[in-house]
mmCIF file of C-alpha atoms in Angstrom:
data_model
loop_
_atom_site.group_PDB
_atom_site.id
_atom_site.type_symbol
_atom_site.label_atom_id
_atom_site.label_comp_id
_atom_site.label_asym_id
_atom_site.label_seq_id
_atom_site.Cartn_x
_atom_site.Cartn_y
_atom_site.Cartn_z
ATOM 1 C CA MET A 596 -60.041 -7.036 39.185
ATOM 2 C CA THR A 597 -57.845 -4.409 40.698
ATOM 3 C CA GLY A 598 -54.729 -6.442 39.884
ATOM 4 C CA GLY A 599 -55.872 -6.952 36.268
ATOM 5 C CA SER A 600 -56.615 -3.250 35.828
ATOM 6 C CA GLY A 601 -53.173 -2.402 37.118
ATOM 7 C CA LEU A 602 -51.518 -4.754 34.663
ATOM 8 C CA PHE A 603 -53.607 -3.352 31.812
ATOM 9 C CA LEU A 604 -52.692 0.205 32.760
ATOM 10 C CA LEU A 605 -49.047 -0.741 32.996
ATOM 11 C CA ALA A 606 -49.186 -2.350 29.559
ATOM 12 C CA CYS A 607 -50.796 0.760 28.071
ATOM 13 C CA LEU A 608 -48.150 2.950 29.613
ATOM 14 C CA GLY A 609 -45.474 0.670 28.195
ATOM 15 C CA VAL A 610 -47.002 0.872 24.718
ATOM 16 C CA LEU A 611 -47.331 4.642 24.951
ATOM 17 C CA GLY A 612 -43.747 4.914 26.134
ATOM 18 C CA PHE A 613 -42.550 2.744 23.243
ATOM 19 C CA VAL A 614 -44.525 4.821 20.741
ATOM 20 C CA ALA A 615 -43.162 8.043 22.230
ATOM 21 C CA LEU A 616 -39.631 6.661 21.999
ATOM 22 C CA MET A 617 -40.096 5.668 18.358
ATOM 23 C CA VAL A 618 -41.546 9.106 17.561
ATOM 24 C CA LEU A 619 -38.606 10.752 19.278
ATOM 25 C CA LEU A 620 -36.106 8.606 17.398
ATOM 26 C CA SER A 621 -37.852 9.301 14.071
ATOM 27 C CA SER A 622 -37.636 13.031 14.714
ATOM 28 C CA ILE A 623 -33.852 12.892 15.054
ATOM 29 C CA LYS A 624 -32.144 13.398 11.700
ATOM 30 C CA ILE A 625 -28.431 13.107 10.950
ATOM 31 C CA VAL A 626 -27.235 14.588 7.674
ATOM 32 C CA PRO A 627 -23.617 13.983 6.513
ATOM 33 C CA GLU A 628 -21.308 16.738 5.293
ATOM 34 C CA TYR A 629 -22.067 16.120 1.605
ATOM 35 C CA GLU A 630 -25.871 16.293 1.979
ATOM 36 C CA ARG A 631 -28.519 18.849 2.947
ATOM 37 C CA GLY A 632 -31.999 18.223 4.323
ATOM 38 C CA VAL A 633 -34.743 20.366 2.782
ATOM 39 C CA ILE A 634 -37.542 20.727 5.362
ATOM 40 C CA PHE A 635 -41.251 21.134 4.526
ATOM 41 C CA ARG A 636 -43.681 22.094 7.323
ATOM 42 C CA LEU A 637 -47.292 21.357 6.457
ATOM 43 C CA GLY A 638 -46.308 21.471 2.790
ATOM 44 C CA ARG A 639 -44.541 24.820 2.964
ATOM 45 C CA LEU A 640 -40.821 25.171 2.423
ATOM 46 C CA VAL A 641 -38.891 25.939 5.610
ATOM 47 C CA GLY A 642 -35.357 25.705 4.242
ATOM 48 C CA ALA A 643 -32.297 23.494 4.063
ATOM 49 C CA ARG A 644 -30.646 22.153 7.199
ATOM 50 C CA GLY A 645 -27.418 20.359 7.880
ATOM 51 C CA PRO A 646 -24.936 18.963 8.002
ATOM 52 C CA GLY A 647 -25.097 17.427 11.463
ATOM 53 C CA LEU A 648 -27.840 16.514 13.945
ATOM 54 C CA PHE A 649 -31.232 18.242 14.092
ATOM 55 C CA PHE A 650 -34.871 17.480 14.896
ATOM 56 C CA VAL A 651 -37.880 17.226 12.617
ATOM 57 C CA VAL A 652 -41.382 17.451 14.060
ATOM 58 C CA PRO A 653 -43.157 14.200 13.146
ATOM 59 C CA VAL A 654 -46.303 14.395 11.033
ATOM 60 C CA PHE A 655 -45.988 18.155 10.605
ATOM 61 C CA GLU A 656 -42.549 18.261 8.976
ATOM 62 C CA ARG A 657 -40.999 16.264 6.149
ATOM 63 C CA MET A 658 -37.369 16.167 5.008
ATOM 64 C CA VAL A 659 -35.962 15.621 1.504
ATOM 65 C CA ARG A 660 -32.267 14.748 1.231
ATOM 66 C CA VAL A 661 -30.199 16.432 -1.499
ATOM 67 C CA ASP A 662 -26.663 15.385 -2.416
ATOM 68 C CA THR A 663 -24.366 18.384 -2.926
ATOM 69 C CA ARG A 664 -21.359 16.473 -4.304
ATOM 70 C CA VAL A 665 -20.189 16.830 -7.910
ATOM 71 C CA ILE A 666 -22.147 14.481 -10.159
ATOM 72 C CA THR A 667 -20.494 12.956 -13.228
ATOM 73 C CA MET A 668 -22.842 12.249 -16.104
ATOM 74 C CA ASP A 669 -22.120 10.649 -19.484
ATOM 75 C CA VAL A 670 -24.095 12.313 -22.249
ATOM 76 C CA PRO A 671 -25.104 9.567 -24.734
ATOM 77 C CA ALA A 672 -23.834 9.767 -28.315
ATOM 78 C CA GLN A 673 -25.890 12.206 -30.364
ATOM 79 C CA GLU A 674 -26.172 12.028 -34.147
ATOM 80 C CA VAL A 675 -25.531 15.519 -35.504
ATOM 81 C CA ILE A 676 -25.319 17.083 -38.963
ATOM 82 C CA THR A 677 -22.626 19.756 -38.988
ATOM 83 C CA LEU A 678 -22.782 23.029 -40.862
ATOM 84 C CA ASP A 679 -20.845 21.513 -43.791
ATOM 85 C CA ASN A 680 -23.369 18.621 -44.048
ATOM 86 C CA VAL A 681 -21.298 15.888 -42.395
ATOM 87 C CA THR A 682 -23.186 13.359 -40.261
ATOM 88 C CA ILE A 683 -21.263 12.509 -37.079
ATOM 89 C CA LYS A 684 -21.885 11.034 -33.641
ATOM 90 C CA VAL A 685 -20.675 13.015 -30.626
ATOM 91 C CA ASN A 686 -20.744 12.156 -26.932
ATOM 92 C CA ALA A 687 -19.629 14.168 -23.926
ATOM 93 C CA VAL A 688 -19.151 14.092 -20.164
ATOM 94 C CA LEU A 689 -20.819 16.567 -17.802
ATOM 95 C CA TYR A 690 -19.823 17.615 -14.264
ATOM 96 C CA PHE A 691 -22.343 19.514 -12.116
ATOM 97 C CA GLN A 692 -23.458 19.931 -8.499
ATOM 98 C CA VAL A 693 -26.336 21.357 -6.469
ATOM 99 C CA ILE A 694 -25.537 24.756 -4.983
ATOM 100 C CA ASN A 695 -29.084 25.628 -3.896
ATOM 101 C CA PRO A 696 -30.908 22.590 -2.447
ATOM 102 C CA ASN A 697 -34.169 24.524 -2.009
ATOM 103 C CA TRP A 698 -34.422 25.301 -5.723
ATOM 104 C CA ALA A 699 -33.309 21.795 -6.740
ATOM 105 C CA VAL A 700 -36.289 20.327 -4.829
ATOM 106 C CA THR A 701 -39.013 22.922 -5.426
ATOM 107 C CA LYS A 702 -38.339 24.174 -8.988
ATOM 108 C CA VAL A 703 -37.778 20.924 -10.878
ATOM 109 C CA MET A 704 -39.125 17.426 -10.379
ATOM 110 C CA ASP A 705 -35.922 15.496 -11.151
ATOM 111 C CA TYR A 706 -32.916 17.788 -11.521
ATOM 112 C CA ILE A 707 -30.581 14.993 -12.685
ATOM 113 C CA ARG A 708 -32.858 13.901 -15.530
ATOM 114 C CA ALA A 709 -33.625 17.516 -16.448
ATOM 115 C CA THR A 710 -29.922 18.359 -16.627
ATOM 116 C CA MET A 711 -29.328 15.301 -18.809
ATOM 117 C CA GLN A 712 -32.002 16.376 -21.293
ATOM 118 C CA ILE A 713 -30.640 19.930 -21.428
ATOM 119 C CA ALA A 714 -27.117 18.581 -22.042
ATOM 120 C CA GLN A 715 -28.270 16.373 -24.932
ATOM 121 C CA THR A 716 -30.213 19.095 -26.733
ATOM 122 C CA THR A 717 -27.452 21.664 -26.207
ATOM 123 C CA LEU A 718 -24.797 19.262 -27.525
ATOM 124 C CA ARG A 719 -26.761 18.681 -30.728
ATOM 125 C CA SER A 720 -27.445 22.386 -31.170
ATOM 126 C CA VAL A 721 -23.888 23.659 -30.591
ATOM 127 C CA VAL A 722 -22.150 20.990 -32.681
ATOM 128 C CA GLY A 723 -24.656 21.469 -35.507
ATOM 129 C CA GLN A 724 -23.813 25.183 -35.706
ATOM 130 C CA GLY A 725 -20.145 24.608 -36.607
ATOM 131 C CA GLU A 726 -18.141 22.821 -39.264
ATOM 132 C CA LEU A 727 -16.312 19.539 -38.789
ATOM 133 C CA ASP A 728 -12.857 21.146 -38.890
ATOM 134 C CA GLU A 729 -13.850 23.567 -36.123
ATOM 135 C CA LEU A 730 -15.053 20.697 -33.937
ATOM 136 C CA LEU A 731 -11.802 18.788 -34.395
ATOM 137 C CA ALA A 732 -9.405 21.746 -34.132
ATOM 138 C CA LYS A 733 -11.200 24.031 -31.658
ATOM 139 C CA ARG A 734 -12.613 21.572 -29.144
ATOM 140 C CA GLU A 735 -11.795 23.824 -26.183
ATOM 141 C CA VAL A 736 -13.982 26.566 -27.625
ATOM 142 C CA ILE A 737 -16.840 24.098 -28.117
ATOM 143 C CA ASN A 738 -16.467 22.854 -24.529
ATOM 144 C CA GLN A 739 -16.597 26.374 -23.090
ATOM 145 C CA LYS A 740 -19.658 27.220 -25.163
ATOM 146 C CA LEU A 741 -21.449 24.050 -24.032
ATOM 147 C CA GLN A 742 -20.622 24.734 -20.380
ATOM 148 C CA GLN A 743 -21.871 28.308 -20.590
ATOM 149 C CA ILE A 744 -25.190 27.458 -22.263
ATOM 150 C CA ILE A 745 -26.012 24.479 -20.008
ATOM 151 C CA ASP A 746 -25.059 26.433 -16.882
ATOM 152 C CA GLU A 747 -27.342 29.329 -17.850
ATOM 153 C CA GLN A 748 -30.291 26.983 -18.415
ATOM 154 C CA THR A 749 -29.834 25.009 -15.181
ATOM 155 C CA GLU A 750 -29.060 27.982 -12.918
ATOM 156 C CA PRO A 751 -32.770 28.566 -12.021
ATOM 157 C CA TRP A 752 -32.818 25.008 -10.636
ATOM 158 C CA GLY A 753 -29.902 25.647 -8.266
ATOM 159 C CA ILE A 754 -27.497 23.633 -10.435
ATOM 160 C CA LYS A 755 -23.927 24.706 -11.222
ATOM 161 C CA VAL A 756 -22.293 23.123 -14.285
ATOM 162 C CA THR A 757 -18.519 23.166 -13.808
ATOM 163 C CA ILE A 758 -17.091 21.193 -16.743
ATOM 164 C CA VAL A 759 -18.351 19.913 -20.095
ATOM 165 C CA GLU A 760 -15.948 17.905 -22.258
ATOM 166 C CA VAL A 761 -16.568 16.432 -25.708
ATOM 167 C CA LYS A 762 -15.202 12.895 -25.393
ATOM 168 C CA ASP A 763 -15.363 11.312 -28.832
ATOM 169 C CA VAL A 764 -16.298 12.239 -32.382
ATOM 170 C CA GLU A 765 -17.302 9.276 -34.540
ATOM 171 C CA LEU A 766 -16.890 9.901 -38.274
ATOM 172 C CA PRO A 767 -18.287 7.874 -41.198
ATOM 173 C CA GLN A 768 -15.861 5.534 -42.966
ATOM 174 C CA ASN A 769 -15.897 7.510 -46.219
ATOM 175 C CA MET A 770 -15.088 10.703 -44.325
ATOM 176 C CA GLN A 771 -12.193 9.005 -42.536
ATOM 177 C CA ARG A 772 -10.756 7.869 -45.889
ATOM 178 C CA ALA A 773 -11.160 11.359 -47.342
ATOM 179 C CA MET A 774 -9.419 12.943 -44.350
ATOM 180 C CA ALA A 775 -6.588 10.394 -44.617
ATOM 181 C CA LYS A 776 -6.085 11.284 -48.278
ATOM 182 C CA GLN A 777 -6.130 14.979 -47.430
ATOM 183 C CA ALA A 778 -3.526 14.501 -44.703
ATOM 184 C CA GLU A 779 -1.331 12.485 -47.065
ATOM 185 C CA ALA A 780 -1.590 15.197 -49.721
ATOM 186 C CA GLU A 781 -0.670 17.847 -47.163
ATOM 187 C CA ARG A 782 2.424 15.863 -46.136
ATOM 188 C CA GLU A 783 3.497 15.438 -49.773
ATOM 189 C CA LYS A 784 2.984 19.162 -50.335
ATOM 190 C CA ARG A 785 5.190 20.051 -47.357
ATOM 191 C CA ALA A 786 7.853 17.564 -48.504
ATOM 192 C CA LYS A 787 7.977 19.103 -51.980
ATOM 193 C CA LEU A 788 8.146 22.622 -50.571
ATOM 194 C CA ILE A 789 10.979 21.662 -48.238
ATOM 195 C CA HIS A 790 12.845 19.964 -51.112
ATOM 196 C CA ALA A 791 12.387 23.007 -53.343
ATOM 197 C CA GLU A 792 13.577 25.314 -50.582
ATOM 198 C CA GLY A 793 16.665 23.145 -50.102
ATOM 199 C CA GLU A 794 17.417 23.287 -53.835
ATOM 200 C CA LEU A 795 17.060 27.073 -53.774
ATOM 201 C CA GLN A 796 19.466 27.422 -50.868
ATOM 202 C CA ALA A 797 21.941 25.034 -52.521
ATOM 203 C CA SER A 798 21.821 26.993 -55.792
ATOM 204 C CA ARG A 799 22.472 30.223 -53.924
ATOM 205 C CA ALA A 800 25.441 28.655 -52.140
ATOM 206 C CA LEU A 801 26.829 27.332 -55.440
ATOM 207 C CA ALA A 802 26.398 30.754 -57.033
ATOM 208 C CA ASP A 803 28.318 32.376 -54.187
ATOM 209 C CA ALA A 804 31.061 29.737 -54.457
ATOM 210 C CA ALA A 805 31.290 30.228 -58.232
ATOM 211 C CA ALA A 806 31.626 33.984 -57.764
ATOM 212 C CA ILE A 807 34.508 33.497 -55.321
ATOM 213 C CA ILE A 808 36.277 30.984 -57.582
ATOM 214 C CA ALA A 809 35.876 33.290 -60.592
ATOM 215 C CA SER A 810 37.478 36.152 -58.708
ATOM 216 C CA GLU A 811 40.409 34.004 -57.469
ATOM 217 C CA PRO A 812 41.511 31.288 -59.984
ATOM 218 C CA VAL A 813 43.893 29.781 -57.413
ATOM 219 C CA THR A 814 40.916 28.555 -55.401
ATOM 220 C CA LEU A 815 40.011 26.242 -58.281
ATOM 221 C CA GLN A 816 43.424 24.576 -58.064
ATOM 222 C CA LEU A 817 43.039 24.200 -54.302
ATOM 223 C CA ARG A 818 39.673 22.577 -54.894
ATOM 224 C CA TYR A 819 41.301 20.132 -57.320
ATOM 225 C CA LEU A 820 43.899 19.203 -54.703
ATOM 226 C CA GLN A 821 41.213 18.715 -52.071
ATOM 227 C CA THR A 822 39.274 16.427 -54.405
ATOM 228 C CA LEU A 823 42.462 14.420 -55.076
ATOM 229 C CA THR A 824 43.002 14.014 -51.325
ATOM 230 C CA GLU A 825 39.451 12.742 -50.850
ATOM 231 C CA ILE A 826 39.848 10.223 -53.684
ATOM 232 C CA ALA A 827 43.170 8.966 -52.310
ATOM 233 C CA VAL A 828 41.579 8.116 -48.960
ATOM 234 C CA GLU A 829 39.255 5.627 -50.667
ATOM 235 C CA LYS A 830 42.310 3.627 -51.959
ATOM 236 C CA ASN A 831 41.204 3.596 -55.571
ATOM 237 C CA SER A 832 43.558 1.953 -58.081
ATOM 238 C CA THR A 833 42.865 4.556 -60.768
ATOM 239 C CA ILE A 834 42.941 8.274 -60.155
ATOM 240 C CA ILE A 835 41.823 10.765 -62.801
ATOM 241 C CA PHE A 836 43.237 14.128 -61.947
ATOM 242 C CA PRO A 837 42.135 17.129 -64.041
ATOM 243 C CA LEU A 838 45.014 19.484 -64.743
ATOM 244 C CA PRO A 839 44.170 23.182 -64.977
ATOM 245 C CA ILE A 840 44.848 24.910 -68.301
ATOM 246 C CA GLU A 841 46.686 27.697 -66.495
ATOM 247 C CA THR A 842 49.262 25.204 -65.256
ATOM 248 C CA ILE A 843 49.839 23.760 -68.751
ATOM 249 C CA LYS A 844 50.233 27.178 -70.313
ATOM 250 C CA GLN A 845 53.408 27.755 -68.320
ATOM 251 C CA PHE A 846 55.127 24.864 -70.134
ATOM 252 C CA MET A 847 53.793 25.596 -73.609
ATOM 253 C CA PRO A 848 56.000 27.585 -75.997
ATOM 254 C CA THR A 849 54.916 31.083 -76.658
ATOM 255 C CA GLU A 850 54.727 32.729 -80.078
ATOM 256 C CA GLU A 851 57.995 34.641 -79.449
ATOM 257 C CA LYS A 852 59.899 31.377 -78.733
ATOM 258 C CA LEU A 853 58.586 29.862 -81.933
ATOM 259 C CA ARG A 854 59.926 32.739 -83.925
#
């Protein structure tokens, strides 16, 4: 009996030692650099710990892990009616991270889902307050406004929104055709204006040249000779050379010679 009692006592001690070892191992927590452990003691918030190695009292303390890295979230396409009554679909990408793990655990149930819902509603609201041309031409302004509004709404949860970018704007087919026609009309308008400006500059240059030739008749003869030289280079068989009236007058008899 004594030997059996000794074995039983030894077995109990072994079980107790194993349980104590398991409890000790479960109380050791290792948190990596990119995480924080939010500790609750008997249901009350103690604070965030980590990174590194620390101990948690079993049964009395509980730890919730929170990732503090930047989270990338795709905001699904939202159907929006702009201020000028154009129906479009807009999606965006959101970058945020937890800067206060205590608030992220105690002030919101699921901070990732809550941030997603805020981003969707804010995207619809901001895009719906502007016109289509503003969304296409001033996208940076829209991005900054989205980032500011979402960051203000998620700040009480310990969330910092760093970047919000509108990725794609999907337009209806009829609106795409209308914008293509508008762009084509704008290009034709610029082409006509450039052509008219070129004609105006050419007419001014011709007027200046005509004024110089009128003041110096010899320049007209020089121009004739230059034209003849250009024609001769082309090796034409027939050359029509205009002869100035001033040159012919020198060989014509005057009224005194006729008398």
